Amino acid sequence: MCGIIGATANRDVVPILIEGLHRLEYRGYDSAGVAVASESGLNHKKTVGQVSVLEHAVTEAKLSGHCGIGHTRWATHGKPTEINAHPHGSSESLALVHNGIIENHSVLREKLMTHGYVFVSETDTEVIAHLIHFHLTQSPSAEDRLTVIQKALGELEGAYAIAVIFADMADHLFGARMGSPLVVGVSSGEGYLASDPLALLQVTDQMRYLENGDVVVLTPDECTITDLKGKQQVREVERFQHGDQAADKGSYRHFMLKEIFEQPRAIKDTLSDKVGQSRLLDEALGVDGLSMLKDIEQLHIVACGTSFHAGLVAKYWFESKANIAVSVEVASEYRYRDPCVPENCAFLCISQSGETADTLAALRYAKEKEYVTTIGLCNMPGATLVREADIRLLTHAGIEVGVASTKAFTTQLVVLFWLAQVMSKARGHLNKAQELNVVQGLHALPDQVALAGEQSSMIEKLAFDLVDKPHCLFLGRGLHYPVAMEGALKLKEISYIHAEAYPAGELKHGPLALVDEQMPVITVAPDDHLLEKLKSNLQEVSARGGELINFVSKSVSLDETDAKHSIQVEGMEGDLSPIVASIPLQLLAYYVALHKGTDIDRPRNLAKSVTVE
Ligand code: F6R
């Protein structure tokens, strides 16, 4: 969840490092630091808090150099303090930044202490710095830094992406990855490293994506990649496709709001390579994709957080449209149990970032099992998940900077709905006329999502009612139960209000005991076959004085439920209603958080990309 950046050039790289760290802040932000190599040796600055604090300190100190590394930290080992902030060093001869977790750090720490190393921080990262130094002192040829680094990395267990500079090699930048992401930026006469291409778009859109086990050495003019044993590796240069405007909030107050309103465009882009004028483009599954999937009987979906909720909605679609039995599970559970894999079962993992440690571990675990194939659904074209899954499906939401996922979620839903329909067609459940209907529905979706966004000012007002509430219940039924779960997750992560979602029919089996005048109950009420049942659930709430806030289909009247607020939303009917219904819930969470004054784009304790377990 930390972010790392490195640069080597024939000019001062400190402004590049600082700008890169600003762009990486979404990954973790309790402290930050940079180190640069120059003729006078290594110089560094570390500060607690946001990158702007570091920027100020670096300017004051007039820090400059042609080769350097930087880091934004999200604490895992040790408190967010200046001492624990990266870079970490060893004997003033090297500086290192790290993203990931070293699992055998205590054993290594003890070993290094017996060799006289003194640890000043509580981090696992300092172990790597000393370990490299230790191998440097053992090496007959101190010049061969690659070998030294490879030896040190060979002793590590766990996940890492690192960047290292040495005092006596002022233009060499070293990097390595195992588990955590690291990309090389390519530009004439300059070399860069970063956890995320986003950090480098200020200087280049040409990237080499490192694979696990890669070690790279960069000078302004050269880039050499080897594996841990020193064997040369080739990683082709790829142009990063998301464009630089993503890192800009434009006129919006927060990235999250910008990303909510970008959803019509994000959905349109996502559909562009999947739906033609009159047919579903199953070619998007790749050469053998459809033939691999056509006859499956079961599907295991695995993901985390918001992506997990997308999987839960998809279960309804796959079962009802394509007659495929689906189980959906969070990756951190799946990866540690011994799941039964029935015959003719495929595995589908969903991850916005494609770098979530638990989801990647689940994918790797699944690849050892007897699945027909593995599918990865992701928003980042160069992500590890995309590289490792057999069948790749991309959402084209554009980079999502706000920690709370919005456009990534709805575009995931779009692709999952599309896939369920593609499978339905391949299995003979969708005739030509029905396919045309589906296609027209998908083409109309961006406008419906835009219309749902038009309720924004009304939702902004009603959000005041929730600001002082400590708790909140979300209710939905059927397809809209996972939508309610996602609404509750959005509210809790950015407004810090405790929120739980229930299938409305479960109310009387326990949670109804919580309902009184102090309990807001937010319901999602589409125009579907469960509406009448939902209405009687809502009666149960209003009879106990619960404060109902309903998001209802335009064609539905819920007056009889005495709702405090009923917001009518166009498009909350039919198969695609879960996508439309998500928009007002995202807006509600956003405005409650805005009124509360929380750090919306960077909520406390959370990070955008959870690359450690
Ligand atoms: C919540 C949120 C998280 C992520 C989860 C998985 O708004 O964004 O719950 O959905 O951390 O992340 P990805 O999809 O990148 O695997």
XYZ file of C-alpha atoms and ligand atoms in Angstrom:
629
model
C 0.000 0.000 0.000
C 3.036 2.210 0.175
C 4.138 3.953 -2.994
C 7.681 4.028 -4.330
C 9.375 6.075 -7.012
C 12.918 6.410 -8.327
C 14.606 8.437 -11.049
C 18.042 8.804 -12.622
C 18.711 11.603 -15.129
C 21.125 14.318 -16.159
C 19.103 16.895 -14.237
C 17.760 17.400 -10.739
C 15.244 14.598 -10.104
C 13.833 15.893 -6.804
C 10.848 17.680 -8.473
C 10.055 14.434 -10.354
C 10.178 12.444 -7.110
C 7.939 14.901 -5.271
C 5.372 15.089 -8.078
C 5.419 11.267 -8.282
C 4.843 10.994 -4.531
C 1.861 13.346 -4.765
C 0.441 11.024 -7.395
C 1.134 7.985 -5.206
C -0.350 9.478 -2.066
C -3.568 7.555 -2.637
C -1.676 4.334 -1.791
C -0.694 5.375 1.712
C -0.041 8.667 3.407
C 1.102 8.605 6.993
C 4.664 9.670 6.188
C 6.954 10.215 3.234
C 10.600 10.595 2.351
C 13.184 11.000 -0.400
C 16.900 10.289 -0.719
C 19.252 11.520 -3.436
C 22.756 10.536 -4.425
C 25.215 13.256 -5.334
C 28.975 13.862 -5.210
C 28.656 14.656 -1.514
C 27.113 11.230 -0.828
C 23.534 10.386 0.124
C 21.158 13.010 1.448
C 17.648 12.393 2.622
C 14.565 14.061 4.078
C 11.713 12.295 5.834
C 8.562 13.758 7.333
C 5.388 12.552 9.021
C 2.101 13.434 7.316
C 1.251 14.182 3.739
C 3.634 14.714 0.831
C 3.082 18.481 0.974
C 4.913 18.473 4.340
C 7.842 16.636 2.760
C 7.804 18.976 -0.225
C 8.162 21.942 2.082
C 11.041 20.323 4.007
C 12.839 19.356 0.786
C 12.558 22.898 -0.570
C 13.821 24.376 2.698
C 16.779 21.995 2.704
C 17.467 22.712 -1.010
C 17.760 18.984 -1.592
C 18.845 18.118 -5.136
C 20.561 15.342 -7.057
C 20.548 13.495 -10.352
C 19.540 10.129 -8.942
C 17.039 9.520 -6.165
C 14.247 7.517 -4.600
C 11.036 8.445 -2.792
C 8.325 6.784 -0.747
C 4.871 7.367 0.692
C 4.262 5.105 3.660
C 1.178 3.391 4.990
C 2.370 1.918 8.269
C 2.464 -1.862 8.687
C 5.556 -2.426 10.883
C 5.943 0.339 13.431
C 4.152 3.613 13.990
C 4.089 6.466 11.469
C 7.185 8.332 12.686
C 10.070 10.061 10.961
C 12.411 7.230 11.974
C 10.123 4.558 10.531
C 9.544 6.542 7.316
C 11.490 5.413 4.249
C 14.111 5.616 2.793
C 16.122 3.418 5.133
C 19.862 3.148 4.908
C 22.886 1.229 6.038
C 26.212 2.776 7.017
C 25.502 5.828 4.893
C 26.394 3.745 1.861
C 22.934 2.963 0.513
C 19.330 4.125 0.737
C 16.308 1.946 0.058
C 12.530 2.228 -0.220
C 10.181 -0.733 -0.011
C 6.557 -1.646 -0.567
C 5.354 -4.997 0.788
C 5.926 -7.133 3.855
C 9.008 -9.217 4.659
C 7.692 -12.223 6.549
C 11.050 -13.495 7.883
C 12.222 -10.057 9.019
C 12.714 -11.027 12.688
C 15.010 -13.966 11.833
C 17.037 -11.769 9.483
C 17.134 -8.948 12.021
C 18.629 -11.275 14.647
C 21.182 -12.628 12.203
C 22.249 -9.131 11.154
C 22.498 -8.007 14.781
C 24.989 -10.783 15.436
C 27.061 -9.234 12.644
C 26.996 -5.896 14.452
C 24.169 -4.150 12.622
C 22.229 -1.681 14.736
C 18.552 -1.121 13.922
C 17.081 2.314 14.437
C 13.566 1.739 13.118
C 10.821 -0.809 13.801
C 10.385 -1.563 10.107
C 10.957 -4.741 8.153
C 12.462 -2.520 5.441
C 15.571 -1.663 7.425
C 16.358 -5.387 7.390
C 16.611 -5.305 3.583
C 18.919 -2.273 3.643
C 21.299 -3.913 6.124
C 21.099 -7.254 4.344
C 22.226 -5.676 1.068
C 25.011 -3.901 2.922
C 26.019 -7.169 4.570
C 26.336 -8.886 1.179
C 28.227 -5.872 -0.114
C 30.833 -6.328 2.595
C 31.065 -10.044 1.777
C 31.422 -9.512 -1.955
C 34.879 -9.771 -3.526
C 33.790 -7.254 -6.155
C 31.879 -4.428 -4.526
C 31.228 -3.016 -7.997
C 28.885 -5.870 -8.871
C 25.847 -4.443 -7.132
C 23.372 -6.503 -9.103
C 24.831 -9.743 -7.738
C 24.915 -8.308 -4.242
C 21.255 -7.292 -4.449
C 20.251 -10.635 -5.961
C 21.963 -12.464 -3.067
C 20.216 -10.342 -0.466
C 16.822 -10.747 -2.135
C 17.358 -14.491 -2.234
C 17.144 -14.475 1.577
C 13.830 -12.636 1.770
C 10.473 -14.288 2.293
C 7.358 -12.258 1.609
C 6.400 -9.519 -0.800
C 8.460 -6.584 -1.949
C 9.057 -3.945 -4.509
C 12.222 -1.999 -3.746
C 14.298 0.841 -5.137
C 17.905 1.314 -4.016
C 20.654 3.878 -4.578
C 24.294 3.768 -3.474
C 26.512 6.627 -2.276
C 29.398 5.610 -4.518
C 27.357 5.017 -7.694
C 25.588 8.334 -8.009
C 23.828 7.649 -11.320
C 22.696 4.039 -10.755
C 19.156 3.226 -9.687
C 18.328 -0.380 -8.737
C 14.905 -1.952 -8.363
C 13.336 -5.360 -7.805
C 9.901 -6.858 -7.426
C 8.381 -9.933 -5.844
C 4.643 -9.773 -5.214
C 4.334 -5.993 -5.044
C 4.036 -3.995 -8.288
C 6.940 -2.115 -9.882
C 7.136 -0.525 -13.298
C 10.083 0.946 -15.192
C 9.456 4.242 -17.002
C 11.399 4.711 -20.203
C 12.490 8.052 -21.646
C 15.473 9.215 -23.626
C 18.409 9.926 -21.293
C 16.365 9.236 -18.139
C 15.206 6.144 -16.241
C 12.431 5.807 -13.681
C 10.831 3.306 -11.345
C 7.446 3.446 -9.631
C 4.781 1.327 -7.955
C 2.211 2.677 -10.378
C 2.549 4.147 -13.890
C 0.374 7.021 -12.678
C 3.364 8.385 -10.776
C 5.427 8.526 -13.968
C 2.918 9.976 -16.419
C 4.378 13.410 -15.630
C 7.531 12.335 -17.533
C 6.662 9.383 -19.767
C 3.900 7.041 -20.874
C 6.369 4.335 -22.025
C 6.513 1.535 -19.458
C 8.223 -1.802 -18.926
C 6.195 -3.905 -16.479
C 8.469 -5.931 -14.230
C 7.549 -9.490 -13.349
C 8.050 -11.252 -10.020
C 11.720 -12.038 -9.488
C 12.963 -9.248 -11.791
C 15.888 -7.092 -10.715
C 16.578 -3.951 -12.717
C 19.490 -1.549 -12.922
C 18.931 1.840 -14.519
C 21.320 4.584 -15.526
C 20.190 7.632 -17.529
C 21.012 5.721 -20.727
C 20.605 2.035 -19.910
C 18.137 -0.440 -18.491
C 19.173 -4.001 -17.655
C 16.707 -6.521 -16.266
C 17.719 -9.894 -14.855
C 16.102 -12.545 -12.707
C 17.298 -13.362 -9.188
C 19.975 -15.664 -10.618
C 21.307 -13.029 -13.009
C 19.695 -14.359 -16.198
C 18.825 -11.520 -18.594
C 15.069 -10.818 -18.936
C 13.273 -8.951 -21.696
C 10.295 -6.767 -20.756
C 8.894 -4.982 -23.786
C 8.065 -1.296 -23.668
C 4.305 -0.706 -23.614
C 2.498 2.599 -23.948
C 0.361 3.335 -20.911
C -3.140 3.960 -22.162
C -5.044 5.832 -19.497
C -3.852 9.386 -20.254
C -2.546 11.927 -17.779
C -5.770 13.831 -17.148
C -6.816 11.158 -14.641
C -4.548 12.605 -11.982
C -6.334 15.949 -12.196
C -9.501 16.776 -10.197
C -10.580 19.391 -12.723
C -13.266 21.635 -11.232
C -14.444 18.944 -8.792
C -13.825 19.293 -5.094
C -12.803 15.658 -4.748
C -11.652 12.861 -7.028
C -14.522 10.762 -5.718
C -17.137 13.225 -6.964
C -15.354 13.551 -10.297
C -15.260 9.769 -10.595
C -18.968 9.436 -9.731
C -19.840 11.823 -12.538
C -17.417 10.131 -14.927
C -19.462 6.936 -14.829
C -21.477 7.506 -18.031
C -18.197 7.977 -19.934
C -16.498 5.073 -18.127
C -19.396 2.749 -18.966
C -19.425 3.867 -22.592
C -15.672 3.216 -22.898
C -16.019 -0.154 -21.188
C -18.735 -1.172 -23.629
C -16.801 0.063 -26.660
C -14.961 -3.207 -27.321
C -17.724 -5.482 -25.998
C -20.959 -4.421 -27.624
C -21.514 -3.651 -31.313
C -24.507 -1.986 -32.978
C -26.635 -5.090 -32.774
C -24.612 -7.867 -31.195
C -22.509 -8.757 -28.174
C -18.835 -8.902 -29.190
C -17.705 -12.178 -27.627
C -14.324 -11.630 -29.323
C -13.441 -9.548 -26.260
C -12.901 -12.874 -24.455
C -9.791 -13.535 -26.549
C -9.065 -16.238 -29.081
C -10.237 -19.344 -27.221
C -12.138 -17.574 -24.464
C -15.663 -18.444 -25.431
C -14.932 -22.028 -26.385
C -13.288 -22.536 -22.975
C -16.261 -21.068 -21.120
C -19.205 -22.164 -23.188
C -19.879 -25.455 -21.455
C -18.978 -24.692 -17.864
C -21.535 -25.690 -15.275
C -20.205 -23.697 -12.358
C -18.303 -20.516 -11.718
C -16.308 -19.549 -8.627
C -16.002 -15.779 -8.220
C -13.360 -14.447 -5.823
C -12.578 -10.808 -4.953
C -12.279 -8.312 -2.072
C -14.344 -5.363 -0.847
C -16.248 -3.507 -3.519
C -15.120 -5.965 -6.205
C -16.592 -8.750 -4.059
C -19.921 -6.911 -4.074
C -19.768 -6.767 -7.871
C -19.325 -10.549 -7.820
C -22.370 -10.949 -5.573
C -24.560 -9.027 -8.033
C -23.127 -11.065 -10.902
C -24.212 -14.325 -9.255
C -27.845 -13.361 -9.876
C -27.102 -12.611 -13.540
C -25.060 -15.747 -14.261
C -27.627 -18.010 -12.630
C -30.727 -16.452 -14.155
C -29.370 -15.667 -17.625
C -26.863 -18.414 -18.333
C -27.959 -21.143 -15.933
C -24.490 -21.387 -14.393
C -24.269 -22.128 -10.668
C -22.132 -19.484 -9.005
C -20.395 -19.191 -5.654
C -18.872 -15.877 -4.586
C -16.214 -15.615 -1.888
C -13.800 -13.068 -0.433
C -10.248 -13.772 -1.528
C -8.719 -13.699 1.962
C -10.943 -16.657 2.932
C -10.772 -18.588 -0.317
C -6.974 -18.616 -0.439
C -6.674 -20.348 2.938
C -9.214 -23.123 2.597
C -9.450 -26.230 0.547
C -12.324 -25.504 -1.810
C -14.067 -28.267 -3.733
C -13.610 -27.633 -7.416
C -16.355 -29.492 -9.256
C -15.956 -30.655 -12.831
C -16.519 -28.024 -15.496
C -15.986 -25.116 -13.168
C -14.243 -21.841 -14.101
C -12.608 -19.316 -11.772
C -13.224 -15.574 -12.059
C -11.372 -13.018 -9.982
C -12.302 -9.342 -9.927
C -9.937 -6.555 -8.937
C -9.955 -2.889 -9.891
C -6.209 -2.539 -9.309
C -5.191 -6.049 -10.286
C -2.576 -5.889 -7.524
C -4.612 -6.827 -4.431
C -2.453 -9.345 -2.585
C -5.304 -11.612 -1.457
C -6.931 -11.701 -4.892
C -3.629 -12.455 -6.622
C -2.883 -15.209 -4.108
C -6.354 -16.651 -4.736
C -5.742 -16.600 -8.497
C -2.403 -18.373 -8.104
C -4.009 -20.918 -5.791
C -6.841 -21.452 -8.280
C -4.323 -22.043 -11.067
C -3.034 -25.063 -9.167
C -6.521 -26.520 -9.050
C -8.646 -28.245 -11.656
C -10.514 -25.263 -13.020
C -11.382 -25.244 -16.704
C -9.837 -21.789 -16.937
C -9.207 -18.603 -14.959
C -10.618 -15.190 -15.827
C -9.296 -11.895 -14.488
C -11.504 -8.782 -14.551
C -9.446 -5.662 -13.994
C -9.220 -1.921 -14.653
C -5.448 -1.717 -15.066
C -4.173 -3.148 -18.361
C -0.632 -3.772 -17.108
C -1.599 -5.244 -13.727
C -0.286 -8.542 -12.415
C -3.783 -10.049 -12.389
C -4.174 -9.299 -16.097
C -0.850 -10.919 -16.831
C -1.532 -14.041 -14.826
C -5.168 -14.898 -15.612
C -5.842 -17.119 -18.646
C -8.670 -14.924 -19.920
C -8.409 -11.152 -19.388
C -11.360 -8.801 -19.294
C -10.772 -5.094 -18.930
C -12.988 -2.343 -17.662
C -12.045 1.027 -19.164
C -12.994 3.214 -16.234
C -9.767 5.209 -16.384
C -7.621 5.591 -13.310
C -9.594 5.749 -10.099
C -7.813 7.935 -7.568
C -10.421 8.247 -4.791
C -9.888 5.417 -2.329
C -13.616 4.669 -2.305
C -14.302 2.788 -5.502
C -17.145 4.122 -7.676
C -16.627 3.989 -11.442
C -14.510 0.847 -11.127
C -17.474 -0.880 -9.422
C -20.132 0.079 -11.958
C -17.887 -0.800 -14.905
C -17.170 -4.177 -13.290
C -20.929 -4.710 -13.126
C -21.240 -3.778 -16.784
C -18.648 -6.360 -17.834
C -20.126 -9.042 -15.582
C -23.600 -8.460 -17.023
C -22.130 -8.554 -20.534
C -20.319 -11.825 -19.759
C -23.459 -13.439 -18.339
C -25.300 -12.506 -21.542
C -22.461 -13.697 -23.795
C -22.543 -17.052 -21.996
C -26.321 -17.137 -22.177
C -26.144 -16.676 -25.939
C -23.408 -19.288 -26.371
C -25.525 -21.788 -24.447
C -28.610 -21.139 -26.559
C -30.602 -19.145 -23.984
C -30.570 -15.836 -25.868
C -32.091 -15.532 -29.318
C -31.315 -12.800 -31.828
C -34.201 -10.536 -30.782
C -33.309 -10.893 -27.099
C -29.672 -10.148 -27.895
C -30.732 -6.949 -29.648
C -32.709 -5.970 -26.559
C -29.692 -6.532 -24.345
C -27.491 -4.510 -26.698
C -29.962 -1.614 -26.746
C -30.254 -1.720 -22.954
C -26.477 -1.510 -22.593
C -26.215 1.357 -25.076
C -28.901 3.259 -23.134
C -27.173 2.690 -19.796
C -24.713 5.649 -19.815
C -27.628 8.092 -20.193
C -29.581 6.425 -17.394
C -26.567 6.627 -15.127
C -26.200 10.308 -16.023
C -29.878 10.869 -15.130
C -29.401 9.154 -11.772
C -26.560 11.613 -11.102
C -29.019 14.482 -11.554
C -30.486 13.716 -8.113
C -27.254 15.012 -6.657
C -28.510 18.281 -5.124
C -31.493 16.583 -3.485
C -29.186 13.914 -2.020
C -26.778 16.619 -0.849
C -29.592 18.124 1.238
C -30.895 14.908 2.713
C -27.354 13.868 3.655
C -27.500 16.432 6.487
C -29.942 14.097 8.254
C -27.292 11.401 8.582
C -24.347 13.494 9.695
C -24.966 13.050 13.428
C -26.085 9.445 13.315
C -23.714 6.838 14.715
C -25.336 3.924 12.850
C -27.300 3.222 9.737
C -29.027 0.224 8.146
C -29.194 -0.460 4.414
C -31.866 -2.757 2.994
C -32.286 -4.385 -0.399
C -33.697 -7.571 -1.838
C -32.490 -9.903 -4.583
C -29.979 -8.263 -6.919
C -30.208 -5.123 -4.837
C -29.077 -6.712 -1.610
C -25.408 -6.582 -2.722
C -26.085 -3.049 -3.963
C -27.201 -2.187 -0.413
C -24.002 -3.845 0.914
C -21.939 -1.650 -1.378
C -23.910 1.434 -0.251
C -23.149 0.578 3.383
C -19.453 0.034 2.618
C -19.226 3.411 0.839
C -20.855 5.193 3.763
C -18.704 3.576 6.424
C -15.385 3.978 4.653
C -15.623 7.703 3.938
C -18.007 9.059 6.605
C -16.931 6.656 9.399
C -20.605 6.006 10.246
C -21.200 2.402 11.163
C -23.413 0.953 8.436
C -24.655 -2.580 7.804
C -26.704 -4.016 4.986
C -29.377 -6.688 5.273
C -31.612 -8.458 2.818
C -34.893 -6.784 3.802
C -36.557 -10.146 4.488
C -34.017 -10.792 7.259
C -35.055 -7.745 9.281
C -37.459 -9.525 11.557
C -34.908 -12.255 12.260
C -32.813 -9.924 14.396
C -31.833 -6.456 13.144
C -35.350 -5.080 13.660
C -34.415 -4.902 17.352
C -32.045 -2.050 16.449
C -34.712 0.070 14.812
C -35.960 3.159 16.681
C -36.189 6.914 15.988
C -32.394 7.142 15.999
C -31.843 4.549 13.294
C -31.854 5.711 9.676
C -32.845 2.887 7.327
C -31.843 3.352 3.714
C -33.603 1.183 1.195
C -33.132 0.427 -2.455
C -36.539 -0.157 -4.018
C -36.471 -0.987 -7.730
C -39.570 -1.822 -9.664
C -39.228 -5.610 -9.591
C -41.048 -8.760 -8.504
C -39.925 -8.265 -4.898
C -41.395 -4.785 -4.534
C -44.537 -5.810 -2.629
C -42.461 -7.899 -0.225
C -40.087 -4.986 0.274
C -43.000 -2.658 1.016
C -44.129 -4.846 3.891
C -40.552 -4.911 5.223
C -40.563 -1.122 5.168
C -43.848 -1.072 7.080
C -42.077 -3.038 9.794
C -39.480 -0.270 10.003
C -41.858 2.694 10.027
C -44.053 1.000 12.656
C -41.008 1.142 14.977
C -40.316 4.808 14.220
C -37.263 4.062 12.027
C -36.205 6.946 9.786
C -36.692 5.641 6.251
C -34.770 7.033 3.320
C -35.814 5.319 0.103
C -34.235 5.295 -3.324
C -37.092 4.129 -5.483
C -37.771 3.470 -9.114
C -39.566 6.360 -10.820
C -42.495 4.057 -11.501
C -42.939 3.166 -7.823
C -44.883 4.987 -5.161
C -43.940 4.243 -1.562
C -46.075 6.863 0.175
C -47.643 4.323 2.426
C -44.294 3.661 4.115
C -44.146 7.198 5.625
C -40.628 7.625 4.361
C -38.775 10.668 5.600
C -37.314 10.962 2.110
C -38.181 9.118 -1.058
C -35.937 9.882 -3.984
C -37.201 8.659 -7.329
C -34.536 7.434 -9.694
C -35.100 6.835 -13.378
C -33.828 3.504 -14.717
C -34.211 1.511 -11.487
C -36.015 -1.291 -13.240
C -34.954 -4.209 -15.371
C -31.685 -6.157 -15.346
C -29.391 -3.146 -15.219
C -31.078 -1.509 -12.243
C -28.252 -2.458 -9.794
C -25.872 -0.271 -11.810
C -28.211 2.729 -11.845
C -29.179 2.274 -8.173
C -25.525 2.416 -7.119
C -25.188 6.059 -8.182
C -27.467 7.668 -5.541
C -25.869 5.512 -2.842
C -22.394 6.709 -3.864
C -23.641 10.299 -3.810
C -25.229 9.820 -0.403
C -21.965 8.537 1.090
C -20.061 11.360 -0.584
C -22.304 14.140 0.745
C -22.542 12.746 4.271
C -18.732 12.644 4.352
C -18.541 16.137 2.860
C -20.849 17.535 5.538
C -18.840 15.733 8.209
C -15.594 17.139 6.817
C -13.692 13.874 6.490
C -10.777 13.341 4.113
C -12.978 11.904 1.359
C -10.369 10.871 -1.195
C -8.042 9.489 1.437
C -10.125 8.082 4.292
C -8.251 7.191 7.444
C -6.568 3.782 7.718
C -7.348 2.857 4.107
C -5.304 2.752 0.945
C -6.282 2.408 -2.672
C -4.278 -0.616 -3.564
C -3.926 -3.301 -0.898
C -0.761 -4.995 -2.094
C -0.009 -6.629 1.252
C -1.970 -9.278 3.046
C -13.843 0.165 -1.325
C -12.731 -0.371 -2.077
C -12.115 -1.641 -1.627
C -11.579 -2.429 -2.819
C -10.814 -3.667 -2.340
C -10.352 -4.511 -3.501
O -14.316 1.353 -1.876
O -12.292 0.224 -3.031
O -13.015 -2.409 -0.885
O -12.655 -2.800 -3.630
O -9.707 -3.258 -1.593
O -9.575 -3.771 -4.373
P -9.331 -4.246 -5.862
O -10.625 -4.152 -6.585
O -8.300 -3.298 -6.404
O -8.842 -5.656 -5.781
